[in-house]
Tab-separated table of C-alpha atoms in Angstrom:
chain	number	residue	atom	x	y	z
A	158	UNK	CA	130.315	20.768	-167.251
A	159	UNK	CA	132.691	21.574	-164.134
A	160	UNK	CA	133.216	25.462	-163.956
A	161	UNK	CA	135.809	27.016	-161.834
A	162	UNK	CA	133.210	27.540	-158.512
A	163	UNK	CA	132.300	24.349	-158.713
A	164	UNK	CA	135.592	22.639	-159.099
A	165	UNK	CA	137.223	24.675	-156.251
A	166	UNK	CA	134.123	24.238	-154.125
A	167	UNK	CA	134.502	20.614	-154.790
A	168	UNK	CA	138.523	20.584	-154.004
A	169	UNK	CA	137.727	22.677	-150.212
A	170	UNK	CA	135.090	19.888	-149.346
A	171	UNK	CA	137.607	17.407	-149.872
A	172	UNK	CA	140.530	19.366	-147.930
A	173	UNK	CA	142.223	19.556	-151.245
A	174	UNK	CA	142.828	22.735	-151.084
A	175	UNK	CA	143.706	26.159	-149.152
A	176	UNK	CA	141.094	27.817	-147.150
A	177	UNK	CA	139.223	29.590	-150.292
A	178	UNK	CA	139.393	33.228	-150.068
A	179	UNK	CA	137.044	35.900	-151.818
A	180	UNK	CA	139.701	36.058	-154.584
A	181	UNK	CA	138.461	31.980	-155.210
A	182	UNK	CA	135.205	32.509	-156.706
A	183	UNK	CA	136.403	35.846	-159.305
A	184	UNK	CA	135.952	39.230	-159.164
A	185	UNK	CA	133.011	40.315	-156.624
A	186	UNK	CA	133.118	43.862	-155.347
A	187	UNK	CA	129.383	44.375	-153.949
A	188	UNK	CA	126.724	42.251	-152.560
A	189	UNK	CA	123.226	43.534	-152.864
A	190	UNK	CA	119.705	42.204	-152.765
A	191	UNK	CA	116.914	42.680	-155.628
A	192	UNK	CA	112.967	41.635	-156.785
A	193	UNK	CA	113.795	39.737	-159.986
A	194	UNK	CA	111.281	40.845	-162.680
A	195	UNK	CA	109.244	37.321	-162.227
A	196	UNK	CA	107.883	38.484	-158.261
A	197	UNK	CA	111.231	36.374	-156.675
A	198	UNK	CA	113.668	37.467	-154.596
A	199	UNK	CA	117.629	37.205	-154.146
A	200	UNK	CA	121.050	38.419	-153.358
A	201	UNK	CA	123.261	38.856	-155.894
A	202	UNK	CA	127.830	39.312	-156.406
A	203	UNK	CA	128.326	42.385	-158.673
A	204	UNK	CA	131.891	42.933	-159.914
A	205	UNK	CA	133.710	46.305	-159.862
A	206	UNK	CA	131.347	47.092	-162.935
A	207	UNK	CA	127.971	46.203	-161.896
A	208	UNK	CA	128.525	42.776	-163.734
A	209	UNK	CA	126.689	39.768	-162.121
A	210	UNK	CA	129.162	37.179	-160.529
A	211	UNK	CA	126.715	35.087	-158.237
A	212	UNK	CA	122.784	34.988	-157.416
A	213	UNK	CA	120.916	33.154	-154.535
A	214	UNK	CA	117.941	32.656	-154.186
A	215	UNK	CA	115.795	34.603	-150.679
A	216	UNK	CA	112.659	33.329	-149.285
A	217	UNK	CA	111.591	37.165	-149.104
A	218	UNK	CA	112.198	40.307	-149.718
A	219	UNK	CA	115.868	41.390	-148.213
A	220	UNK	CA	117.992	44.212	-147.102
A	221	UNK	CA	121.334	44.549	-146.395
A	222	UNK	CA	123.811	42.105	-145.756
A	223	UNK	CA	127.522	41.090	-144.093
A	224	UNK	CA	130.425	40.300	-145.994
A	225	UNK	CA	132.623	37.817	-143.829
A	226	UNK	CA	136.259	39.490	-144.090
A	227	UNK	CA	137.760	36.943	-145.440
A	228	UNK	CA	136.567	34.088	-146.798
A	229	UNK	CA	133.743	34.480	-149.428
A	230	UNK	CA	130.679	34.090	-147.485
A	231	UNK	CA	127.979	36.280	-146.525
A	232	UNK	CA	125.059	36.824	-144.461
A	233	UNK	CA	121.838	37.956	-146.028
A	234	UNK	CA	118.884	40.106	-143.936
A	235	UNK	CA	115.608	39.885	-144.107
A	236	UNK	CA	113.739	43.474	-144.563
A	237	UNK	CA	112.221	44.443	-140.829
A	238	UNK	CA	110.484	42.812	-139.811
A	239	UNK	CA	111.951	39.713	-140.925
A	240	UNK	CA	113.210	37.014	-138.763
A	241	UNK	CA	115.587	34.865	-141.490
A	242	UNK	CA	119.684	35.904	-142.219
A	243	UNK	CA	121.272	33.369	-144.697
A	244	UNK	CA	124.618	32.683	-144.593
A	245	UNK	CA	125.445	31.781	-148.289
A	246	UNK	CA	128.751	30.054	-149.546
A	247	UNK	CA	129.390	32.041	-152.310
A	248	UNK	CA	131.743	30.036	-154.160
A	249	UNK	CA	128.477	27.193	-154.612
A	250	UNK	CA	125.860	29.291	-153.897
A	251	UNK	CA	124.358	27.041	-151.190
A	252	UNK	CA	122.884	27.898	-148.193
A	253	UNK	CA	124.793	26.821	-145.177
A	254	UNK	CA	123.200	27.968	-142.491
A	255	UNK	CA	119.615	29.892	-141.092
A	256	UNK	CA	119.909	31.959	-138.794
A	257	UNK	CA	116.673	32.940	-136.279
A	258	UNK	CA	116.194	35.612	-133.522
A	259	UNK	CA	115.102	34.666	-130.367
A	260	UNK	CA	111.392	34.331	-129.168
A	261	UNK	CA	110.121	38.100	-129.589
A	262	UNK	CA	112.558	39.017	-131.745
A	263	UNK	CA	113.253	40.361	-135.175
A	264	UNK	CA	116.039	41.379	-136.870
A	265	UNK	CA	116.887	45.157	-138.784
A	266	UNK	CA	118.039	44.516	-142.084
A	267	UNK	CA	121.878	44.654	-141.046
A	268	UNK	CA	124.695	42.847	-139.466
A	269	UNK	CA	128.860	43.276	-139.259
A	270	UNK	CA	131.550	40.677	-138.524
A	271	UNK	CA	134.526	40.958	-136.348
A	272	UNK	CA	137.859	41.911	-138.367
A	273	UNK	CA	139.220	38.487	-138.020
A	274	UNK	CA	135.349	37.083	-138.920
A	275	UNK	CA	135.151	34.808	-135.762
A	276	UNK	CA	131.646	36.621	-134.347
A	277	UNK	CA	128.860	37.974	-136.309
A	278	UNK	CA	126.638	41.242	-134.571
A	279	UNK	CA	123.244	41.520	-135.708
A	280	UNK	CA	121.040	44.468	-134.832
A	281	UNK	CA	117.127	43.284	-133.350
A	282	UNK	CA	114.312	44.343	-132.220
A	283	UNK	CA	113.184	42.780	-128.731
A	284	UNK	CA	109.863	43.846	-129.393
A	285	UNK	CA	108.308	42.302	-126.332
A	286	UNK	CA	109.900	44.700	-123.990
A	287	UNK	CA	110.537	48.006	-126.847
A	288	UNK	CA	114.312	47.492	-126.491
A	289	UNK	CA	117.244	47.659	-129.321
A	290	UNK	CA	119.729	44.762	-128.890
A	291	UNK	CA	122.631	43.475	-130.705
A	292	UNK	CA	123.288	39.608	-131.068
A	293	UNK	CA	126.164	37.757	-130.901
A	294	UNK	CA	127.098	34.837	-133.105
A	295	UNK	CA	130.257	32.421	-132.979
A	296	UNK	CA	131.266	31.865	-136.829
A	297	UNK	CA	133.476	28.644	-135.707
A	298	UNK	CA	130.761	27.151	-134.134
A	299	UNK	CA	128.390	27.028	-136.688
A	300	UNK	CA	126.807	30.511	-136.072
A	301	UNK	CA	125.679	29.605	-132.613
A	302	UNK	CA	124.185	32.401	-130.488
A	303	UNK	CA	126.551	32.751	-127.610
A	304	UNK	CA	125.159	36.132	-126.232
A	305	UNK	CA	123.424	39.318	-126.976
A	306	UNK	CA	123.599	43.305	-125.323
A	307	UNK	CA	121.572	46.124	-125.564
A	308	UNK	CA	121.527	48.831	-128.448
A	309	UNK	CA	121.388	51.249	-125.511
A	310	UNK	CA	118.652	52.861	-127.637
A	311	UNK	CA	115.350	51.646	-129.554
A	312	UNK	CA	115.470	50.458	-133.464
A	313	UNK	CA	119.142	49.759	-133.796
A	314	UNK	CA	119.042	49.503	-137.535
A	315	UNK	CA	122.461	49.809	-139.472
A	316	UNK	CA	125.724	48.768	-136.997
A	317	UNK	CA	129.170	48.548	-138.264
A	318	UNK	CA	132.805	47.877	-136.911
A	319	UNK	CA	134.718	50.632	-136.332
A	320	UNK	CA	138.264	51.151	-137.913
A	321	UNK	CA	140.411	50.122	-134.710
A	322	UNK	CA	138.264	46.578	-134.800
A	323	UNK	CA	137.557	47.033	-131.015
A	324	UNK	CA	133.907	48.898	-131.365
A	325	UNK	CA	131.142	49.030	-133.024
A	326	UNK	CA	128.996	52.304	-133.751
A	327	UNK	CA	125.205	51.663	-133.662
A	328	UNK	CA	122.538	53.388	-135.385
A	329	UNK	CA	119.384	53.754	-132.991
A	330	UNK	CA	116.742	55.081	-135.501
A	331	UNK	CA	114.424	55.705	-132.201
A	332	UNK	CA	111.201	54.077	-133.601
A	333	UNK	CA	109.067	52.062	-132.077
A	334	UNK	CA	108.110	48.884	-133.914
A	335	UNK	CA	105.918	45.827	-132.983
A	336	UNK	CA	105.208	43.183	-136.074
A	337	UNK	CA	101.809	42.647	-135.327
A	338	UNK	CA	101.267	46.232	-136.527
A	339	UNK	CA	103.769	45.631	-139.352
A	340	UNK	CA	106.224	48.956	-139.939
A	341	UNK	CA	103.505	51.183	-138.720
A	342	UNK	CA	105.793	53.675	-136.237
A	343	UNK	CA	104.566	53.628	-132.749
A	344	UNK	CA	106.374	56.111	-130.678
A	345	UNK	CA	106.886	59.508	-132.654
A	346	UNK	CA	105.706	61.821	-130.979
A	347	UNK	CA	108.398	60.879	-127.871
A	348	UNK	CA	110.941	58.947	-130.494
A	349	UNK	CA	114.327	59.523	-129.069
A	350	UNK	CA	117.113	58.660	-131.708
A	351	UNK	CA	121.166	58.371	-130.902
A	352	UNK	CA	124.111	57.161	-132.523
A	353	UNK	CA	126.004	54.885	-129.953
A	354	UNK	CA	129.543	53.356	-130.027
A	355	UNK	CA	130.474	50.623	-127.491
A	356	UNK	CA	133.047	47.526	-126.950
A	357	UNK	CA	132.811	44.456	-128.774
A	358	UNK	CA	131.137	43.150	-124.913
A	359	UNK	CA	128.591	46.149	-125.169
A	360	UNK	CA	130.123	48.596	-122.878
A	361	UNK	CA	129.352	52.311	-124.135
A	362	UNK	CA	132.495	54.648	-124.537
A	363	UNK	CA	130.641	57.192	-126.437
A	364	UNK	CA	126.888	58.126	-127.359
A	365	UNK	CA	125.627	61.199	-129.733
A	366	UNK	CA	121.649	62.167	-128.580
A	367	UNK	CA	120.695	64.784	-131.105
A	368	UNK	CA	118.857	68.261	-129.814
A	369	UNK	CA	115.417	67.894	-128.545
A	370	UNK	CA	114.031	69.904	-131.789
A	371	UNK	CA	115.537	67.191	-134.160
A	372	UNK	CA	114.535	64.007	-131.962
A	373	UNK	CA	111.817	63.450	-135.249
A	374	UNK	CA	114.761	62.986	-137.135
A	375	UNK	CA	115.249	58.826	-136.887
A	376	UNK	CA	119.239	58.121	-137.283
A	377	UNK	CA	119.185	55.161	-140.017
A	378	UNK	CA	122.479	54.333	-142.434
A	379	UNK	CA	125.900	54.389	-141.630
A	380	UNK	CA	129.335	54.982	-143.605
A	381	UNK	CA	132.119	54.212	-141.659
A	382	UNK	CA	136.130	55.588	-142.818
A	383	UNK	CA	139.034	54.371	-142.278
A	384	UNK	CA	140.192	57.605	-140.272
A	385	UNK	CA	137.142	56.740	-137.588
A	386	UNK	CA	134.534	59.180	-138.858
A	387	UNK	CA	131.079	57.980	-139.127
A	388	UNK	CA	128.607	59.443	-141.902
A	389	UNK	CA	125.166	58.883	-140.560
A	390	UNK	CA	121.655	59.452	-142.876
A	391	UNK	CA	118.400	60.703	-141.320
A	392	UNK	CA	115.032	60.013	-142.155
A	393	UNK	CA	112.767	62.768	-140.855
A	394	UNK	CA	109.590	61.773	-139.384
A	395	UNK	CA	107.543	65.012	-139.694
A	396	UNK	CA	106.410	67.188	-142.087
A	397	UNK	CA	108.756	66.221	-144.849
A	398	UNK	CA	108.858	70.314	-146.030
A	399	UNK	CA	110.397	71.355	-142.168
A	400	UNK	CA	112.695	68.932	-142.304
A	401	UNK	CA	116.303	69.812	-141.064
A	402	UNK	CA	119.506	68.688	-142.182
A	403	UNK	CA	119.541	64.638	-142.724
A	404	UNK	CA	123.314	63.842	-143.363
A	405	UNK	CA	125.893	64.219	-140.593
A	406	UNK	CA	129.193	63.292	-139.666
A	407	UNK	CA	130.854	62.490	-136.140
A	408	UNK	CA	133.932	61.187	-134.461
A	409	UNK	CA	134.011	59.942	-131.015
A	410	UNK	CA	134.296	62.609	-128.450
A	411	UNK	CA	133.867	65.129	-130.751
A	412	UNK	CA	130.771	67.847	-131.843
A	413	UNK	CA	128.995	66.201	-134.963
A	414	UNK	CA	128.820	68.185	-137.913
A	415	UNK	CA	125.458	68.732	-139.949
A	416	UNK	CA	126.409	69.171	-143.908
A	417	UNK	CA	123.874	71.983	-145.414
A	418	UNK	CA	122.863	71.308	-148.557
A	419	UNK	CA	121.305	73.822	-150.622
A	420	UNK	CA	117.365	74.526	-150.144
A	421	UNK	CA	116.289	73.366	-153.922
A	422	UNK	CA	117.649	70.360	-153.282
A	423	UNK	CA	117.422	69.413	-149.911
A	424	UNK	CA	113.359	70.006	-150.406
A	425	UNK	CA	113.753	67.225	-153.459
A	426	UNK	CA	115.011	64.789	-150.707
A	427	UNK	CA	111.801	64.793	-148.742
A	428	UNK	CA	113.049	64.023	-145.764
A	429	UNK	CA	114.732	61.014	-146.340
A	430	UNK	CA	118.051	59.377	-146.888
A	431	UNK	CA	118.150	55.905	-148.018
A	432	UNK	CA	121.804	55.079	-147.795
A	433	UNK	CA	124.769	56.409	-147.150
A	434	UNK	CA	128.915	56.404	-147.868
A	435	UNK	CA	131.667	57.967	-146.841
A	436	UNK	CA	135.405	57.359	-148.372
A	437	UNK	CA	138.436	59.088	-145.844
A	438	UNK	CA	140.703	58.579	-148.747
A	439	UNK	CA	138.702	60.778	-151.372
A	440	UNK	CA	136.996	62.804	-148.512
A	441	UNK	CA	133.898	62.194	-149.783
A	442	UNK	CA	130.553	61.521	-149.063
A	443	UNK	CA	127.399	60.171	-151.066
A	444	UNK	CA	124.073	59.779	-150.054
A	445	UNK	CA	120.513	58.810	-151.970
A	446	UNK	CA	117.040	59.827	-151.762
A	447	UNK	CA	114.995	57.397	-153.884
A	448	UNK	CA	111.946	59.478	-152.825
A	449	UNK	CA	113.910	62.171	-154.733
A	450	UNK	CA	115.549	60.228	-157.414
A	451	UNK	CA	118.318	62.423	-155.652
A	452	UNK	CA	121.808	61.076	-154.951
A	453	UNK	CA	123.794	63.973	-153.819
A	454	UNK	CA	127.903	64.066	-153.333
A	455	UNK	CA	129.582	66.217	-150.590
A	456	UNK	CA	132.985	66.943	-149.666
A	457	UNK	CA	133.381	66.406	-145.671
A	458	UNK	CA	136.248	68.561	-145.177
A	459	UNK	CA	134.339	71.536	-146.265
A	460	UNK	CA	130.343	70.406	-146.215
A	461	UNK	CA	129.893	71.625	-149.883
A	462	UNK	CA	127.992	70.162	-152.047
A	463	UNK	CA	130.219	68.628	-154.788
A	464	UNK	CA	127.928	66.856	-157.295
A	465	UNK	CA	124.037	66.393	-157.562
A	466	UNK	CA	123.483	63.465	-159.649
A	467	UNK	CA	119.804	62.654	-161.239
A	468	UNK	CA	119.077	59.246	-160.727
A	469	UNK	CA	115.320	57.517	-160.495
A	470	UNK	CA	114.572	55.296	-157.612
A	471	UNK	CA	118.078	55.362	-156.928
A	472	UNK	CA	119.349	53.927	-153.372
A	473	UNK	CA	122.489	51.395	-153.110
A	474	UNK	CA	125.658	53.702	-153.080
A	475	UNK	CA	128.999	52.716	-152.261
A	476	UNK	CA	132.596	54.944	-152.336
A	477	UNK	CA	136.132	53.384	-153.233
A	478	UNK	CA	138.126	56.329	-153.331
A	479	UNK	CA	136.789	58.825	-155.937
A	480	UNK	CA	135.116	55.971	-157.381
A	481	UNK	CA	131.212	55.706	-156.872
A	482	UNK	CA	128.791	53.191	-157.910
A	483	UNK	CA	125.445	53.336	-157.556
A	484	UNK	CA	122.348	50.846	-158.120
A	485	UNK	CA	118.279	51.844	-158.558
A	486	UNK	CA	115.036	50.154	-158.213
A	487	UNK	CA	114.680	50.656	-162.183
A	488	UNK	CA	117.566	48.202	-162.546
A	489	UNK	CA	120.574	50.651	-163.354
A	490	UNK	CA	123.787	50.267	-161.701
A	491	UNK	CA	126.187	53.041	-162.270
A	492	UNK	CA	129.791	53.262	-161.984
A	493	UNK	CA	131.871	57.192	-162.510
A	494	UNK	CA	134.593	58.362	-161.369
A	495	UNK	CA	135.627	62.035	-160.866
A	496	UNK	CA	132.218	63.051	-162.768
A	497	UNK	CA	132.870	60.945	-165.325
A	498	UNK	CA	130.828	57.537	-165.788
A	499	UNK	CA	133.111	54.327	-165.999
A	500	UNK	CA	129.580	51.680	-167.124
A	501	UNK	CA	126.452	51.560	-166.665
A	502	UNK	CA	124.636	48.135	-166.367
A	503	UNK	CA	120.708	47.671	-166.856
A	504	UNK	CA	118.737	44.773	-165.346
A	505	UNK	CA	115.242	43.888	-164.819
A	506	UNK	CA	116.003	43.444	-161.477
A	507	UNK	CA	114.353	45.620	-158.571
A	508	UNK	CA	117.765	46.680	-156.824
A	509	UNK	CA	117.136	46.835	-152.747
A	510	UNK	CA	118.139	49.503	-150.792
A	511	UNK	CA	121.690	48.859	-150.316
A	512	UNK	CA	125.336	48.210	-152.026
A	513	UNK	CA	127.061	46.191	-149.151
A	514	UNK	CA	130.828	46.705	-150.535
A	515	UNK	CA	133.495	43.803	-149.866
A	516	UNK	CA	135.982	44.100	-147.708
């Protein structure tokens, strides 16, 4: 039987139609990846209440992905050290295209298109030579690699577009990686971290290094509002019970601000935040420790702590306004709003680390 995808993916490969749009293929809010309960891996559409719209299929275990702005298509990570990004059609759920690093290469788990979707950034590891770089992909070609620029740091993990659509703010976790010693870390002791925004060419207009005594303290997830303030998540390399504060915020040219949160509870997190989101519009900011089972919400204008929600093996978080949902490695996605819980979905699904939300 023809269904609706089908039918309009047949219609666009005829030209019979308008360029398809994300509103084509039904209600998708999130993208995320997940271990299905039979050892196999995918990504998988959720609607605005953890509902299922699309799966397809990964040859390993992903990460994080990119949402193309506009038309429904995304690209899907690999976990580091991985060296495959799918870009799926969403509306069939075909593959279209494989994307590799170059020789000595890997790439981080993460990825962010222009605002009119014509180039792709991925953040990699040149491995070779220890150095964080960011690639650059032309959509209209066919996802060519037409160039590439440093991280200006080492690890770039999470990079994202910046509100104005003319920079991009990097996360340089600091750590040293090779894949023929797999994720072992080899640099902490000297790991230098920094959060780095530059031009779309790779020119840097503004860098954050954090103080010598926090340099264990490996910069990781971003959450990006639409006033221009980036939330950034920490994972702290040392002992996990001296561990200082692991959520920030910063604006370009300004002083970041560390958000306190209170000792019971920033203990629980053991030094490590697994993803992060910030809304301007609500003001807030959520981020998860699945070490913890911990996701904690904060206001940003003030740094309090708003809510501290129980969740186990919880990690994919994303904000829309007041509205949060959340997804866990036991299979629960969560949507509340204000406190109060909207749905809950349960899966036997492995949820990954992140909730990538749609544009």
């Amino acid at each position: 039987m023809t269904n609706r995808r089908s039918f309009m993916a047949g219609m666009a490969a005829v030209g019979l139609c308008p360029t398809l749009t994300w509103a084509s293929i039904g209600p998708t809010s999130y993208i995320s990846a997940a271990r299905k309960n039979n050892g196999a891996y995918a990504l998988f559409g959720l609607n605005h209440e953890g509902g299922i719209s699309f799966e397809v299929p990964l040859p390993d275990r992903g990460h994080a992905a990119a949402a193309h702005p506009r038309q429904p298509e995304i690209v899907g990570f690999a976990r580091r050290p991985g060296r495959f990004a799918l870009v799926v059609d969403c509306v069939d759920g075909l593959i279209r295209q494989v994307l590799e690093p170059p020789r000595g290469r890997h790439f981080y788990g993460h990825g962010t298109y222009t605002t009119d979707g014509k180039i792709l950034f991925t953040s990699e590891n040149d491995f070779e030579n220890s150095n964080g770089m960011i690639g650059v992909w032309s959509v209209d070609r066919w996802y060519e690699r037409i160039g590439e620029f440093p991280s200006n740091g080492i690890g770039p993990h999470d990079v994202k577009l910046m509100p104005d659509g003319k920079h991009l703010v990097v996360a340089n976790g600091g750590i040293e990686t090779h894949p023929d010693s797999g994720r072992q870390k080899l640099n902490i002791p000297v790991m230098e971290p920094n959060l780095t925004y530059m031009t779309l060419k790779g020119d840097v207009t503004d860098q954050l290094v954090l103080p010598r005594r926090m340099h264990k303290n490996s910069i990781r997830h971003l959450g990006v509002g639409s006033d221009g303030q980036v939330a950034f998540g920490m994972q702290w390399q040392g002992d996990v019970h001296s561990s200082p504060a692991l959520i920030g915020l910063h604006k370009p040219g300004q002083t970041p601000r560390l958000l306190e949160v209170p000792d019971h509870l920033h203990q629980r997190l053991k030094g490590y935040i697994g993803s992060i989101a910030y809304s301007a519009e609500s003001g807030l900011v959520a981020a998860t420790s699945p070490r913890g089972n911990l996701l904690l919400l904060m206001d940003a204008r003030t740094g309090h702590l708003v809510e501290a929600i129980e969740e186990t093996d919880v990690c994919g978080v994303a904000l829309r306004g007041t509205e949060l949902i959340r997804s866990a490695g036991t299979g629960e996605i969560c949507v509340s709003s204000e406190g109060d819980r909207v749905s809950r979905e349960s899966y036997s699904h492995q949820w990954d680390n992140h909730l990538v939300p749609l544009a």
